[in-house]
Coordinates of C-alpha atoms and ligand atoms in Angstrom, one line a residue:
X16 CA 24.0 17.1 30.7
X17 CA 21.8 20.0 31.8
X18 CA 22.9 22.3 34.5
X19 CA 20.0 21.1 36.7
X20 CA 21.3 17.5 36.5
X21 CA 24.8 18.6 37.3
X22 CA 23.6 20.6 40.2
X23 CA 21.5 17.7 41.6
X24 CA 24.5 15.4 41.4
X25 CA 26.8 17.8 43.0
X26 CA 24.5 18.2 45.9
X27 CA 24.3 14.5 46.2
X28 CA 28.1 14.1 46.2
X29 CA 28.2 16.7 49.0
X30 CA 26.2 14.4 51.1
X31 CA 28.6 11.5 50.5
X32 CA 31.8 13.1 51.5
X33 CA 31.0 13.5 55.2
X34 CA 30.4 9.7 55.3
X35 CA 33.8 9.0 53.7
X36 CA 32.0 7.8 50.5
X37 CA 32.6 8.8 46.9
X38 CA 31.0 8.0 43.5
X39 CA 33.1 5.5 41.6
X40 CA 31.7 6.6 38.2
X41 CA 33.5 10.0 38.5
X42 CA 36.9 8.4 38.8
X43 CA 36.6 5.0 37.1
X44 CA 38.4 5.8 33.9
X45 CA 41.4 7.2 35.8
X46 CA 41.6 4.2 38.1
X47 CA 41.5 1.6 35.3
X48 CA 43.2 3.0 32.2
X49 CA 42.9 1.2 28.9
X50 CA 46.7 0.7 29.0
X51 CA 49.7 1.9 31.1
X52 CA 50.7 5.5 30.6
X53 CA 53.8 6.0 32.8
X54 CA 54.2 9.1 34.9
X55 CA 57.9 8.7 34.5
X56 CA 60.2 9.7 31.7
X57 CA 62.8 7.8 29.7
X58 CA 66.2 9.3 30.7
X59 CA 69.9 8.8 30.7
X60 CA 72.2 9.7 33.6
X61 CA 75.8 10.3 32.4
X62 CA 78.4 9.0 34.7
X63 CA 80.9 11.6 33.5
X64 CA 78.6 14.3 34.8
X65 CA 77.7 12.5 38.0
X66 CA 81.1 11.3 39.1
X67 CA 82.7 14.8 39.8
X68 CA 79.6 15.6 41.9
X69 CA 79.8 12.3 43.7
X70 CA 83.5 12.9 44.5
X71 CA 82.6 16.4 45.8
X72 CA 80.2 14.7 48.2
X73 CA 83.2 12.6 49.2
X74 CA 84.9 15.7 50.6
X75 CA 81.7 17.2 52.1
X76 CA 80.7 14.3 54.4
X77 CA 81.9 10.9 55.5
X78 CA 80.1 7.7 54.6
X79 CA 79.4 7.2 58.3
X80 CA 77.8 10.6 58.6
X81 CA 75.7 10.0 55.6
X82 CA 75.0 6.4 56.6
X83 CA 75.0 5.9 52.8
X84 CA 76.7 8.5 50.6
X85 CA 74.5 8.3 47.5
X86 CA 73.4 10.6 44.7
X87 CA 69.9 9.5 44.0
X88 CA 68.9 9.0 40.3
X89 CA 65.8 11.1 40.3
X90 CA 63.5 10.5 37.4
X91 CA 63.2 14.0 35.9
X92 CA 59.4 13.6 35.7
X93 CA 59.2 13.4 39.5
X94 CA 61.8 15.5 41.2
X95 CA 62.0 14.7 45.0
X96 CA 60.4 11.3 44.4
X97 CA 63.6 9.3 44.9
X98 CA 62.5 7.1 42.1
X99 CA 64.2 6.0 38.8
X100 CA 61.0 4.3 37.7
X101 CA 57.5 3.8 39.4
X102 CA 58.6 1.2 41.9
X103 CA 62.4 1.4 42.0
X104 CA 64.9 3.5 43.8
X105 CA 68.4 3.9 42.3
X106 CA 71.6 5.8 43.0
X107 CA 75.3 6.2 42.5
X108 CA 77.1 5.3 45.8
X109 CA 80.6 6.2 46.9
X110 CA 82.9 4.8 49.5
X111 CA 86.3 6.6 50.1
X112 CA 89.5 4.8 51.2
X113 CA 89.3 3.7 54.8
X114 CA 85.6 4.4 55.2
X115 CA 82.8 2.1 56.4
X116 CA 79.2 2.5 55.6
X117 CA 77.8 1.1 58.9
X118 CA 75.9 -2.2 59.2
X119 CA 72.1 -2.0 59.0
X120 CA 69.2 -4.0 57.7
X121 CA 65.8 -3.2 56.2
X122 CA 62.8 -4.8 54.6
X123 CA 63.7 -3.5 51.2
X124 CA 65.9 -5.7 49.0
X125 CA 68.9 -4.1 47.4
X126 CA 71.2 -4.8 44.5
X127 CA 74.6 -3.3 43.6
X128 CA 76.1 -3.1 40.1
X129 CA 79.8 -2.3 40.8
X130 CA 81.4 0.4 38.6
X131 CA 84.7 1.0 40.2
X132 CA 85.6 -1.7 42.7
X133 CA 89.3 -1.5 43.4
X134 CA 89.2 -3.7 46.5
X135 CA 86.1 -2.4 48.2
X136 CA 83.9 -5.0 49.9
X137 CA 80.3 -5.6 51.0
X138 CA 79.5 -7.9 53.9
X139 CA 76.2 -9.7 54.0
X140 CA 74.9 -11.9 56.8
X141 CA 78.4 -12.8 58.1
X142 CA 80.2 -13.1 54.7
X143 CA 82.4 -10.6 53.1
X144 CA 82.7 -10.3 49.3
X145 CA 85.1 -8.2 47.3
X146 CA 83.6 -5.8 44.8
X147 CA 84.8 -5.6 41.2
X148 CA 83.4 -3.9 38.1
X149 CA 80.4 -5.7 36.7
X150 CA 79.7 -7.7 39.9
X151 CA 76.0 -8.1 40.7
X152 CA 75.7 -8.1 44.5
X153 CA 72.5 -8.6 46.4
X154 CA 71.5 -7.7 49.9
X155 CA 68.4 -9.6 50.7
X156 CA 65.4 -8.3 52.6
X157 CA 66.3 -8.0 56.3
X158 CA 69.9 -9.2 55.8
X159 CA 72.6 -7.2 57.7
X160 CA 75.0 -5.4 55.4
X161 CA 77.9 -3.0 55.6
X162 CA 80.3 -1.8 52.9
X163 CA 83.9 -0.6 53.2
X164 CA 87.2 0.1 51.4
X165 CA 90.6 -0.9 52.9
X166 CA 92.6 0.1 49.8
X167 CA 93.6 3.5 48.6
X168 CA 91.0 4.3 45.9
X169 CA 87.3 5.2 45.8
X170 CA 84.7 2.6 45.3
X171 CA 81.6 3.4 43.2
X172 CA 78.5 1.4 42.4
X173 CA 74.9 1.7 41.3
X174 CA 72.3 0.8 43.9
X175 CA 68.8 -0.5 43.0
X176 CA 66.2 -1.0 45.8
X177 CA 62.6 -2.2 45.7
X178 CA 61.8 0.3 48.6
X179 CA 58.9 2.0 46.9
X180 CA 57.1 -1.4 46.6
X181 CA 57.8 -2.1 50.3
X182 CA 56.6 1.4 51.2
X183 CA 53.5 1.1 49.0
X184 CA 52.5 -1.9 51.2
X185 CA 53.5 0.1 54.3
X186 CA 55.6 -2.8 55.4
X187 CA 59.0 -1.2 55.9
X188 CA 61.3 -1.9 58.9
X189 CA 64.9 -0.8 59.5
X190 CA 67.4 -1.7 62.2
X191 CA 71.0 -0.6 63.0
X192 CA 73.8 -2.6 64.5
X193 CA 75.7 -1.3 67.5
X194 CA 79.0 -2.0 65.7
X195 CA 80.0 -0.4 62.4
X196 CA 80.9 -3.7 60.9
X197 CA 79.2 -7.0 61.4
X198 CA 81.1 -10.0 62.7
X199 CA 82.2 -12.3 59.9
X200 CA 81.2 -16.0 60.5
X201 CA 81.9 -17.3 57.0
X202 CA 84.9 -17.4 54.6
X203 CA 85.0 -15.3 51.5
X204 CA 83.3 -17.2 48.6
X205 CA 81.6 -19.7 50.9
X206 CA 78.0 -19.1 49.6
X207 CA 79.2 -19.5 46.0
X208 CA 81.0 -22.7 46.9
X209 CA 77.9 -24.1 48.7
X210 CA 75.2 -23.0 46.2
X211 CA 76.8 -21.8 43.0
X212 CA 78.9 -24.7 41.8
X213 CA 76.1 -26.9 40.5
X214 CA 76.0 -28.4 44.0
X215 CA 73.7 -27.6 47.0
X216 CA 73.1 -28.6 50.6
X217 CA 71.4 -32.0 51.1
X218 CA 68.3 -30.2 52.4
X219 CA 67.6 -27.3 50.0
X220 CA 67.0 -24.1 51.8
X221 CA 68.1 -20.5 51.4
X222 CA 69.3 -18.6 54.4
X223 CA 67.7 -15.6 52.7
X224 CA 64.1 -16.9 52.3
X225 CA 62.9 -16.1 48.8
X226 CA 66.2 -14.5 47.8
X227 CA 69.0 -16.5 46.2
X228 CA 71.6 -17.8 48.6
X229 CA 74.4 -16.5 46.3
X230 CA 74.9 -12.8 46.9
X231 CA 77.7 -12.0 44.5
X232 CA 77.3 -13.0 40.8
X233 CA 80.8 -11.9 39.8
X234 CA 81.5 -10.5 36.4
X235 CA 84.5 -12.8 36.0
X236 CA 81.9 -15.7 35.8
X237 CA 78.9 -14.0 34.2
X238 CA 80.7 -12.2 31.3
X239 CA 82.5 -15.3 29.9
X240 CA 79.2 -17.3 30.2
X241 CA 77.4 -14.6 28.1
X242 CA 80.2 -14.3 25.6
X243 CA 80.4 -18.1 25.1
X244 CA 76.6 -18.2 24.4
X245 CA 77.0 -15.3 22.0
X246 CA 79.7 -17.1 20.0
X247 CA 77.7 -20.1 19.3
X248 CA 74.0 -19.1 19.0
X249 CA 71.9 -16.6 17.1
X250 CA 70.8 -13.5 18.9
X251 CA 67.1 -13.0 19.9
X252 CA 65.7 -10.3 17.6
X253 CA 64.3 -8.4 20.6
X254 CA 66.9 -9.1 23.3
X255 CA 70.2 -9.7 21.5
X256 CA 72.1 -12.0 23.8
X257 CA 70.8 -12.1 27.3
X258 CA 71.2 -14.3 30.4
X259 CA 69.2 -13.8 33.6
X260 CA 70.6 -14.1 37.1
X261 CA 68.9 -17.1 38.8
X262 CA 68.2 -18.4 42.2
X263 CA 69.8 -21.9 41.9
X264 CA 67.4 -23.4 44.5
X265 CA 64.2 -22.4 42.6
X266 CA 65.2 -21.4 39.0
X267 CA 63.3 -18.1 39.7
X268 CA 64.9 -14.7 39.4
X269 CA 67.7 -14.2 41.9
X270 CA 65.5 -11.7 43.9
X271 CA 61.8 -12.1 44.6
X272 CA 60.9 -8.6 43.6
X273 CA 63.6 -7.5 41.2
X274 CA 64.5 -9.1 37.9
X275 CA 68.1 -8.8 36.8
X276 CA 69.8 -9.9 33.6
X277 CA 73.0 -9.3 31.6
X278 CA 72.9 -8.5 27.9
X279 CA 75.4 -8.4 25.0
X280 CA 74.8 -6.7 21.6
X281 CA 77.5 -6.9 19.0
X282 CA 78.5 -3.6 17.4
X283 CA 75.8 -2.6 14.9
X284 CA 73.1 -5.0 16.2
X285 CA 69.8 -3.3 16.7
X286 CA 66.9 -5.0 18.6
X287 CA 63.4 -5.0 17.2
X288 CA 60.9 -2.8 19.1
X289 CA 59.3 -4.1 22.2
X290 CA 57.5 -2.8 25.3
X291 CA 56.7 -4.3 28.6
X292 CA 55.0 -3.3 31.8
X293 CA 58.1 -3.4 34.0
X294 CA 60.0 -0.3 34.8
X295 CA 63.5 -1.1 33.7
X296 CA 66.9 0.5 34.4
X297 CA 70.0 -0.3 32.5
X298 CA 73.7 0.1 33.6
X299 CA 76.1 0.1 30.6
X300 CA 79.2 -1.9 31.5
X301 CA 81.0 -1.9 28.1
X302 CA 80.6 -0.1 24.8
X303 CA 77.9 2.3 23.9
X304 CA 74.1 2.1 23.2
X305 CA 71.8 4.2 21.1
X306 CA 68.3 3.8 22.4
X307 CA 65.1 4.7 20.7
X308 CA 62.5 5.2 23.5
X309 CA 59.0 6.1 22.4
X310 CA 60.5 7.8 19.3
X311 CA 63.2 9.8 21.1
X312 CA 66.9 9.0 20.7
X313 CA 69.3 8.6 23.7
X314 CA 72.9 7.7 23.9
X315 CA 74.4 5.8 26.9
X316 CA 78.1 5.0 27.4
X317 CA 80.1 3.1 30.0
X318 CA 78.7 3.5 33.6
X319 CA 75.7 5.5 32.3
X320 CA 72.3 4.6 33.6
X321 CA 69.1 4.5 31.5
X322 CA 65.5 4.6 32.8
X323 CA 62.9 2.8 30.6
X324 CA 59.5 3.3 32.2
X325 CA 56.5 0.9 31.8
X326 CA 55.0 0.4 28.3
X327 CA 57.6 2.6 26.5
X328 CA 58.5 1.2 23.1
X329 CA 62.3 0.5 23.1
X330 CA 64.8 -0.3 20.4
X331 CA 68.4 -0.7 21.4
X332 CA 71.4 -0.5 19.1
X333 CA 75.0 -1.1 19.9
X334 CA 77.1 1.7 18.5
X335 CA 80.1 -0.2 19.9
X336 CA 80.3 -3.8 21.1
X337 CA 78.2 -3.6 24.2
X338 CA 77.6 -5.4 27.5
X339 CA 74.9 -4.0 29.9
X340 CA 73.1 -4.9 33.1
X341 CA 69.3 -4.5 33.4
X342 CA 67.1 -4.6 36.5
X343 CA 63.3 -4.1 36.8
X344 CA 60.2 -4.9 38.8
X345 CA 59.3 -7.7 36.5
X346 CA 59.9 -10.4 39.1
X347 CA 57.3 -8.8 41.4
X348 CA 54.9 -8.3 38.5
X349 CA 55.2 -11.9 37.5
X350 CA 54.4 -13.1 41.0
X351 CA 51.2 -11.2 41.1
X352 CA 50.4 -12.2 37.5
X353 CA 50.3 -8.8 35.8
X354 CA 53.5 -8.7 33.7
X355 CA 52.9 -8.2 30.0
X356 CA 55.0 -7.5 27.0
X357 CA 54.5 -6.7 23.3
X358 CA 57.0 -7.4 20.5
X359 CA 57.0 -5.9 17.0
Ligands
1HN407 C1 70.8 1.3 51.6 O1 70.8 0.4 52.6 C2 71.9 1.3 50.8 O2 73.0 -0.4 52.0 C3 72.0 2.1 49.7 O3 74.1 0.6 50.5 C4 70.9 3.0 49.4 C5 68.7 3.8 49.9 C6 67.6 3.8 50.7 C7 67.5 2.9 51.8 C8 68.6 2.1 52.1 C9 73.1 0.4 51.1 C10 69.8 2.9 50.2 C11 69.7 2.1 51.3

């Protein structure tokens, strides 16, 4: 292009800007890339490094002061972004003995993967549920929730929220209760009895809209299910053994925006390479994983968290018999018809 042409165009562009107009041809390639290239980095957060810092926060401020005492898992490619992957927020949360994280509700949906339960609880929409290691607990969009610990040991879990999706749509609301704890109107385990026993109400409906009516998928039910499947079937070459958490009323993912599943790889098993458009986070519950993420090697042990951004090639090997929890924005991507994966 000659200088004269460049200059003519530049002058033309200058006339567009005051009218809030811009030439698409200058930005088209960046707006519509040939394939995803994540701005986020694959990364492992080691629980052994995070836990002492989390406990230090425990003596610096109360859960009530903090509202939620959490160390955010910040993707190192975007410090200050409060993101583990493009659309997801994640963090390690701590409740000390006797504390209450006060009741509130928000548009964003949240999940918890419990690391150290020890008698802590979460209350959701009038029902309390105890927290134990490996439990997958959901607080649905706009559901009241508070957390607490009546016993003598700290409670720690991993939070995952779809709040960046909600904020992208500029659709976020939040509300606080006057009381610290919500009034309980249901018995412990009532929602599992009503919806999670292969039975359901005569008129199927979820009190939580698009979200599953079961809000605690306890490890004492999910682990044996996964292990029994593993004993009697061949592993999927790309997934190993995996079961996903379902909404029993629809057969869809348990949450409308966040996909969640539980995997088992026997010691020595290595998955074949695959990549997918969802931003995925893994919480290791048992054993140890060696991950090859776009050619780089990472190791993740118990309670460590792994970020696998969109379209990163991954191969996962169990260096010890492993059980791990995954969550991603796949459920949302499927709903808008854009989810893709590729398997080698
Ligand atoms: C939240 O409500 C919790 O309820 C945890 O435990 C983390 C991060 C951002 C916004 C709301 C919780 C959160 C959060």
